[in-house]
C-alpha cells in the first residue's frame, strides 16, 4: 500500500495558524492538523474523501485552538 | 558545504528501503500522534508509544535502566542491532527515543532523515501488519547523565552564567503569551522563560520536507544566537522532547561536545515556587564573538 494524493496546506483561524496534512491510504483519506508553531498535533480524522477528512479535522482543530488562553505580556 | 559532525546517525529513505529485510536493522516508529502507526507504517517497523513506553508512568522520569532493557529486549533489539528511529512532526519524538538510547549507551542508533512526513510525501510503501520479533537479551550501560540536565544544574548555570540556555519552544510560549502550545492543555502555573535563555524554536533546524538543514545552515542558525559550541549548552522546551531534537542537532549534526537536555523543562521551572522567570520577546541577538 502506498500513500496517494499527499497534500499540505495552511489555514488561518483567528490568531492561529493551522497546518493540514492529508493523504489516501487504501480506501480512506486521513488528515492531521498541527498548530504550525511549534508544530504539535492537535487533531486527526479520516473520511471517504480528502475534502471531508480535512473539514472534519479543521473543525476539531478550531475547537481546540479556541480554548487557548492568551496572556498579556 | 561542510559535513555533519556525525553523518552516520542519519539515514535516508533510500537507505531504509534497501535495508527492509536486513535482520541487523530494526525500524522503530515514534510518533507524537500515537495512532499514526496503525494507519500504516514502514514495512517491518515496530512502534514505541512515547507516553507509555518511553517514560516512567508512575513518577515523572525517563525510562529506568531496567525499563530500557525490557523495552529493547521485547523489541527484539540486541546491543548489536542497528536501530533506525523515525516519526511524525519531523522526528520530534524519534529524537526523544534517540536521546534515551544514548543515555543507556546503545551503540548504533540512527534517525531517518525526514521521518514519517517525507516517507508519506514520497509515496513510499506502507504496511498495516504489526510485526513481532522474538525477545533477545539486552544489557544497557549505566546511564550517561552527562547528556541530561537536572534542575540544580540549570539553576547553577543561570546563577553562574556557566552555560547557554536554549529555549526551543515557540516565540509565544517563550514570551509568556501562552502557557502551552496552541490547542494543548496548560501544564504550568506561569508563562515566560528561564532568565537569560535564547529562543531558537526547534523546527528551525528542519527543511519543509522534514529533513534536517545543512550543517552550514545549522551553524549559521545557532551561531547567530552565539550558540557555537564554545560553551556548554542546555536545551529545554515544555516537557523535554522538542529539546531532545535540538540536543540531537547540536550534539550529533554540529558536533558540540557539551550539550545537555533539560527534560524537566518549562513544566518544572514554570511550576517552581520562587523561581525567577523572564517574560517578553527574545532580546536582540547577542554580538558575535
Short mmCIF file of C-alpha atoms in Angstrom, two decimals:
data_model
loop_
_atom_site.label_atom_id
_atom_site.label_comp_id
_atom_site.label_asym_id
_atom_site.label_seq_id
_atom_site.Cartn_x
_atom_site.Cartn_y
_atom_site.Cartn_z
CA UNK A 1 0.00 0.00 0.00
CA UNK A 2 1.36 3.39 -0.98
CA UNK A 3 0.07 6.77 0.18
CA UNK A 4 -1.52 8.80 -2.57
CA UNK A 5 -2.75 12.35 -3.01
CA UNK A 6 -0.43 13.69 -0.31
CA UNK A 7 -1.33 17.32 0.31
CA UNK A 8 -0.29 20.03 2.76
CA UNK A 9 -1.90 23.40 3.26
CA UNK A 10 -2.05 26.09 5.89
CA UNK A 11 -5.14 27.98 7.02
CA UNK A 12 -5.72 30.81 9.46
CA UNK A 13 -8.22 30.55 12.28
CA UNK A 14 -8.43 33.75 14.30
CA UNK A 15 -4.96 34.39 15.71
CA UNK A 16 -3.80 30.85 14.97
CA UNK A 17 -2.29 29.08 12.02
CA UNK A 18 -3.31 25.51 11.26
CA UNK A 19 -1.24 23.17 9.10
CA UNK A 20 -3.23 20.39 7.44
CA UNK A 21 -1.68 17.24 6.01
CA UNK A 22 -3.90 14.77 4.18
CA UNK A 23 -3.37 11.65 2.10
CA UNK A 24 -5.11 8.50 0.96
CA UNK A 25 -4.26 5.06 2.32
CA UNK A 26 -6.33 2.27 0.87
CA UNK A 27 -9.97 3.36 0.77
CA UNK A 28 -9.66 6.13 3.34
CA UNK A 29 -8.34 9.66 3.36
CA UNK A 30 -6.53 10.64 6.54
CA UNK A 31 -5.93 14.16 7.76
CA UNK A 32 -3.85 15.61 10.61
CA UNK A 33 -3.71 19.15 11.88
CA UNK A 34 -0.88 20.78 13.76
CA UNK A 35 -0.54 24.22 15.23
CA UNK A 36 2.38 25.29 13.00
CA UNK A 37 4.32 26.89 15.81
CA UNK A 38 5.52 24.72 17.46
CA UNK A 39 4.02 22.04 15.21
CA UNK A 40 2.16 19.95 17.79
CA UNK A 41 -0.53 17.62 16.52
CA UNK A 42 -3.94 18.89 17.63
CA UNK A 43 -6.50 16.95 15.57
CA UNK A 44 -6.83 13.91 13.36
CA UNK A 45 -9.55 12.20 11.40
CA UNK A 46 -10.44 10.20 8.33
CA UNK A 47 -13.19 10.12 5.73
CA UNK A 48 -14.07 8.80 2.31
CA UNK A 49 -12.91 11.96 0.53
CA UNK A 50 -9.96 14.27 1.07
CA UNK A 51 -12.17 17.33 1.42
CA UNK A 52 -14.35 15.67 4.06
CA UNK A 53 -11.34 14.47 6.04
CA UNK A 54 -9.89 17.98 6.01
CA UNK A 55 -13.21 19.52 7.01
CA UNK A 56 -13.63 17.20 10.00
CA UNK A 57 -10.10 17.82 11.21
CA UNK A 58 -10.25 21.56 10.66
CA UNK A 59 -13.38 21.74 12.81
CA UNK A 60 -11.72 19.77 15.60
CA UNK A 61 -8.58 21.89 15.40
CA UNK A 62 -10.53 25.14 15.56
CA UNK A 63 -12.43 23.91 18.62
CA UNK A 64 -9.20 23.11 20.42
CA UNK A 65 -7.47 26.33 19.42
CA UNK A 66 -10.44 28.37 20.59
CA UNK A 67 -9.76 27.16 24.12
CA UNK A 68 -6.22 28.54 24.13
CA UNK A 69 -5.84 31.45 26.52
CA UNK A 70 -3.57 34.33 25.65
CA UNK A 71 -1.88 36.30 28.40
CA UNK A 72 -0.91 39.93 28.27
CA UNK A 73 2.86 40.15 28.30
CA UNK B 1 29.48 22.72 2.04
CA UNK B 2 30.62 21.19 5.33
CA UNK B 3 29.55 17.76 6.53
CA UNK B 4 27.57 16.95 9.63
CA UNK B 5 29.87 16.10 12.53
CA UNK B 6 28.36 12.60 12.80
CA UNK B 7 26.70 11.80 9.48
CA UNK B 8 26.45 8.14 10.49
CA UNK B 9 23.46 8.90 12.76
CA UNK B 10 21.25 9.84 9.82
CA UNK B 11 19.91 7.53 7.14
CA UNK B 12 17.95 8.37 4.02
CA UNK B 13 14.64 6.86 2.94
CA UNK B 14 16.50 5.08 0.12
CA UNK B 15 18.85 3.51 2.67
CA UNK B 16 15.88 2.29 4.69
CA UNK B 17 14.26 0.78 1.59
CA UNK B 18 17.49 -1.08 0.88
CA UNK B 19 17.55 -2.50 4.43
CA UNK B 20 13.91 -3.50 4.90
CA UNK B 21 14.88 -7.17 5.01
CA UNK B 22 18.13 -6.68 6.91
CA UNK B 23 17.88 -8.69 10.17
CA UNK B 24 20.55 -6.49 11.76
CA UNK B 25 18.35 -3.42 11.37
CA UNK B 26 15.26 -2.67 13.46
CA UNK B 27 12.93 0.13 12.39
CA UNK B 28 11.02 1.87 15.17
CA UNK B 29 8.30 4.47 14.66
CA UNK B 30 7.88 7.01 17.48
CA UNK B 31 5.10 9.49 16.85
CA UNK B 32 3.58 12.47 18.60
CA UNK B 33 0.23 11.08 17.41
CA UNK B 34 0.49 7.51 18.59
CA UNK B 35 -2.39 6.46 16.30
CA UNK B 36 -0.43 7.16 13.13
CA UNK B 37 1.42 3.85 13.19
CA UNK B 38 -1.83 1.90 12.93
CA UNK B 39 -2.81 3.70 9.72
CA UNK B 40 0.29 2.41 8.02
CA UNK B 41 3.98 2.24 8.76
CA UNK B 42 7.23 1.33 7.09
CA UNK B 43 7.13 -2.42 6.47
CA UNK B 44 8.71 -4.28 9.36
CA UNK B 45 8.68 -1.31 11.72
CA UNK B 46 7.50 -1.60 15.29
CA UNK B 47 6.15 1.32 17.32
CA UNK B 48 7.07 2.80 20.66
CA UNK B 49 4.49 4.99 22.37
CA UNK B 50 6.29 7.96 23.89
CA UNK B 51 3.71 8.39 26.65
CA UNK B 52 3.72 4.74 27.74
CA UNK B 53 6.95 3.07 26.71
CA UNK B 54 9.50 5.87 26.79
CA UNK B 55 8.88 7.15 30.29
CA UNK B 56 8.23 6.02 33.82
CA UNK B 57 4.44 6.05 34.01
CA UNK B 58 4.34 6.41 37.81
CA UNK B 59 6.89 9.04 38.72
CA UNK B 60 7.93 11.72 36.28
CA UNK B 61 11.12 10.42 34.74
CA UNK B 62 12.63 8.84 31.68
CA UNK B 63 12.88 5.07 31.49
CA UNK B 64 14.92 3.41 34.18
CA UNK B 65 17.85 1.29 33.08
CA UNK B 66 15.75 -1.81 33.73
CA UNK B 67 12.83 -0.34 31.84
CA UNK B 68 15.04 0.48 28.88
CA UNK B 69 16.48 -3.02 28.88
CA UNK B 70 12.97 -4.52 28.88
CA UNK B 71 11.88 -2.27 26.01
CA UNK B 72 14.86 -3.19 23.87
CA UNK B 73 14.60 -6.86 24.74
CA UNK B 74 10.88 -7.09 23.93
CA UNK B 75 11.53 -5.22 20.67
CA UNK B 76 13.97 -7.89 19.57
CA UNK B 77 16.84 -5.44 19.77
CA UNK B 78 20.24 -6.61 20.92
CA UNK B 79 23.15 -4.31 21.77
CA UNK B 80 24.50 -5.03 18.28
CA UNK B 81 21.30 -4.13 16.42
CA UNK B 82 21.23 -1.04 14.22
CA UNK B 83 18.13 0.83 15.36
CA UNK B 84 16.57 3.33 12.96
CA UNK B 85 14.06 5.69 14.52
CA UNK B 86 11.52 7.76 12.63
CA UNK B 87 8.33 9.57 13.46
CA UNK B 88 5.89 12.34 12.68
CA UNK B 89 6.42 16.05 13.36
CA UNK B 90 9.88 15.95 11.81
CA UNK B 91 11.12 13.24 14.17
CA UNK B 92 10.13 15.15 17.28
CA UNK B 93 9.70 12.06 19.50
CA UNK B 94 12.12 9.95 17.49
CA UNK B 95 14.77 12.31 18.85
CA UNK B 96 13.39 11.76 22.36
CA UNK B 97 13.93 8.00 21.92
CA UNK B 98 17.38 8.61 20.44
CA UNK B 99 18.39 10.70 23.46
CA UNK B 100 17.31 7.98 25.91
CA UNK B 101 19.04 5.28 23.88
CA UNK B 102 22.26 7.28 24.02
CA UNK B 103 21.87 7.78 27.78
CA UNK B 104 21.80 3.99 28.10
CA UNK B 105 24.67 3.55 25.66
CA UNK B 106 23.08 1.90 22.63
CA UNK B 107 25.90 1.93 20.14
CA UNK B 108 24.25 2.14 16.73
CA UNK B 109 21.10 4.21 16.70
CA UNK B 110 20.10 6.41 13.80
CA UNK B 111 17.31 8.66 12.63
CA UNK B 112 15.55 8.52 9.27
CA UNK B 113 16.11 11.96 7.78
CA UNK B 114 12.69 13.45 7.02
CA UNK B 115 10.87 10.96 9.20
CA UNK B 116 7.33 9.81 8.53
CA UNK B 117 6.45 13.03 6.72
CA UNK B 118 8.93 12.57 3.91
CA UNK B 119 8.18 8.85 3.62
CA UNK B 120 4.49 9.66 3.06
CA UNK B 121 5.14 12.61 0.77
CA UNK B 122 7.44 10.42 -1.34
CA UNK B 123 4.64 7.89 -1.72
CA UNK B 124 6.73 5.02 -0.38
CA UNK B 125 5.39 1.64 0.66
CA UNK B 126 3.48 1.27 3.94
CA UNK B 127 2.21 -1.79 5.78
CA UNK B 128 -0.51 -2.30 8.36
CA UNK B 129 0.69 -5.69 9.59
CA UNK B 130 2.24 -5.41 13.03
CA UNK B 131 5.43 -7.45 13.13
CA UNK B 132 6.53 -9.42 16.17
CA UNK B 133 10.16 -10.13 16.90
CA UNK B 134 11.43 -12.66 19.42
CA UNK B 135 12.79 -11.23 22.62
CA UNK B 136 16.55 -11.11 22.97
CA UNK B 137 18.85 -10.44 25.89
CA UNK B 138 19.75 -6.79 26.34
CA UNK B 139 22.07 -5.30 28.92
CA UNK B 140 22.18 -1.49 28.92
CA UNK B 141 25.11 0.56 30.07
CA UNK B 142 24.88 2.66 33.22
CA UNK B 143 23.11 5.93 32.40
CA UNK B 144 25.31 8.63 30.95
CA UNK B 145 23.96 11.59 32.85
CA UNK B 146 26.32 13.95 31.05
CA UNK B 147 23.59 14.07 28.40
CA UNK B 148 20.90 15.18 30.81
CA UNK B 149 20.46 18.35 32.86
CA UNK B 150 18.62 18.34 36.16
CA UNK B 151 17.11 21.34 37.92
CA UNK B 152 20.10 22.09 40.22
CA UNK B 153 22.42 22.19 37.22
CA UNK B 154 20.14 24.59 35.40
CA UNK B 155 19.80 26.78 38.47
CA UNK B 156 23.58 26.80 38.81
CA UNK B 157 24.05 27.66 35.16
CA UNK B 158 21.65 30.59 35.47
CA UNK B 159 23.38 31.87 38.58
CA UNK B 160 26.93 31.48 37.30
CA UNK B 161 26.17 32.05 33.61
CA UNK B 162 28.16 28.91 33.01
CA UNK B 163 26.07 27.53 30.17
CA UNK B 164 24.00 28.88 27.32
CA UNK B 165 20.32 28.11 27.72
CA UNK B 166 18.41 27.42 24.52
CA UNK B 167 14.64 27.57 24.78
CA UNK B 168 13.34 25.73 21.73
CA UNK B 169 9.64 26.49 22.23
CA UNK B 170 7.64 28.83 20.03
CA UNK B 171 8.12 32.60 20.47
CA UNK B 172 4.66 32.85 22.05
CA UNK B 173 5.49 30.24 24.68
CA UNK B 174 8.87 31.88 25.26
CA UNK B 175 7.35 35.31 25.81
CA UNK B 176 4.68 34.01 28.18
CA UNK B 177 1.79 34.92 25.91
CA UNK B 178 0.60 31.31 26.04
CA UNK B 179 1.24 28.63 28.66
CA UNK B 180 1.31 25.67 26.27
CA UNK B 181 1.40 25.12 22.51
CA UNK B 182 -1.86 26.36 20.97
CA UNK B 183 -4.61 23.76 21.40
CA UNK B 184 -2.81 21.76 24.09
CA UNK B 185 -3.61 21.74 27.82
CA UNK B 186 -1.85 24.25 30.02
CA UNK B 187 0.61 22.44 32.25
CA UNK B 188 2.36 25.25 34.08
CA UNK B 189 1.43 27.97 36.51
CA UNK B 190 3.48 30.74 34.96
CA UNK B 191 4.46 31.72 31.44
CA UNK B 192 7.78 33.01 30.24
CA UNK B 193 11.28 31.60 30.09
CA UNK B 194 14.33 30.86 32.18
CA UNK B 195 16.35 34.06 32.71
CA UNK B 196 19.00 34.53 30.06
CA UNK B 197 17.67 31.89 27.67
CA UNK B 198 17.88 32.37 23.92
CA UNK B 199 14.84 31.42 21.83
CA UNK B 200 15.61 29.19 18.86
CA UNK B 201 12.48 27.16 18.01
CA UNK B 202 13.31 23.52 17.36
CA UNK B 203 11.61 23.44 13.97
CA UNK B 204 14.03 25.97 12.51
CA UNK B 205 16.50 23.11 12.22
CA UNK B 206 14.33 21.42 9.58
CA UNK B 207 13.51 21.98 5.96
CA UNK B 208 9.91 22.00 4.72
CA UNK B 209 10.17 18.33 3.76
CA UNK B 210 11.14 17.36 7.30
CA UNK B 211 14.82 16.74 6.61
CA UNK B 212 17.48 18.48 8.63
CA UNK B 213 19.02 21.65 7.30
CA UNK B 214 22.59 21.50 6.11
CA UNK B 215 25.48 21.78 8.54
CA UNK B 216 26.27 25.26 7.25
CA UNK B 217 22.68 26.41 7.69
CA UNK B 218 22.51 24.94 11.19
CA UNK B 219 25.81 26.52 12.17
CA UNK B 220 24.51 29.89 10.96
CA UNK B 221 21.16 29.43 12.76
CA UNK B 222 22.66 28.70 16.16
CA UNK B 223 25.73 30.85 15.66
CA UNK B 224 23.52 33.90 15.19
CA UNK B 225 22.46 33.40 18.82
CA UNK B 226 26.03 32.81 19.99
CA UNK B 227 25.46 29.06 20.28
CA UNK B 228 28.70 27.92 18.71
CA UNK B 229 29.96 25.05 20.84
CA UNK B 230 32.46 27.18 22.75
CA UNK B 231 30.49 26.90 25.97
CA UNK B 232 28.16 24.24 27.42
CA UNK B 233 24.59 24.32 26.16
CA UNK B 234 21.40 23.34 27.98
CA UNK B 235 18.36 22.88 25.74
CA UNK B 236 14.85 22.90 27.10
CA UNK B 237 11.24 23.16 25.96
CA UNK B 238 7.98 22.25 27.75
CA UNK B 239 8.46 18.57 28.61
CA UNK B 240 11.85 17.82 27.10
CA UNK B 241 11.00 16.19 23.79
CA UNK B 242 11.36 19.15 21.43
CA UNK B 243 14.62 19.97 23.18
CA UNK B 244 15.87 16.44 22.58
CA UNK B 245 15.51 17.25 18.87
CA UNK B 246 17.68 20.34 19.30
CA UNK B 247 20.05 18.34 21.52
CA UNK B 248 20.42 15.86 18.65
CA UNK B 249 21.15 18.64 16.18
CA UNK B 250 23.74 20.35 18.37
CA UNK B 251 25.41 17.18 19.60
CA UNK B 252 25.40 14.98 16.50
CA UNK B 253 24.94 17.21 13.47
CA UNK B 254 27.10 20.10 14.66
CA UNK B 255 29.29 18.04 16.99
CA UNK B 256 29.14 20.25 20.07
CA UNK B 257 30.62 18.24 22.93
CA UNK B 258 28.85 19.72 25.93
CA UNK B 259 25.12 19.70 25.25
CA UNK B 260 22.51 18.54 27.73
CA UNK B 261 18.76 18.18 27.53
CA UNK B 262 16.85 19.61 30.48
CA UNK B 263 13.82 17.33 30.27
CA UNK B 264 12.21 18.87 33.35
CA UNK B 265 11.88 21.87 31.08
CA UNK B 266 9.19 24.51 31.44
CA UNK B 267 6.72 22.20 33.19
CA UNK B 268 9.26 22.01 36.00
CA UNK B 269 10.66 25.54 36.01
CA UNK B 270 7.30 27.23 35.35
CA UNK B 271 5.73 25.46 38.31
CA UNK B 272 8.52 26.09 40.85
CA UNK B 273 7.69 28.30 43.78
CA UNK B 274 10.01 31.28 43.78
CA UNK B 275 11.82 30.53 40.54
CA UNK B 276 12.89 33.55 38.55
CA UNK B 277 11.01 33.97 35.31
CA UNK B 278 11.62 36.36 32.46
CA UNK B 279 8.75 37.41 30.25
CA UNK B 280 8.57 39.09 26.90
CA UNK B 281 10.02 38.54 23.49
CA UNK B 282 13.57 37.42 22.93
CA UNK B 283 16.11 40.22 23.27
CA UNK B 284 18.20 41.35 20.34
CA UNK B 285 20.75 38.87 19.11
CA UNK B 286 23.99 38.91 21.07
CA UNK B 287 27.12 40.27 19.48
CA UNK B 288 29.22 37.67 17.70
CA UNK B 289 32.46 36.76 19.42
#
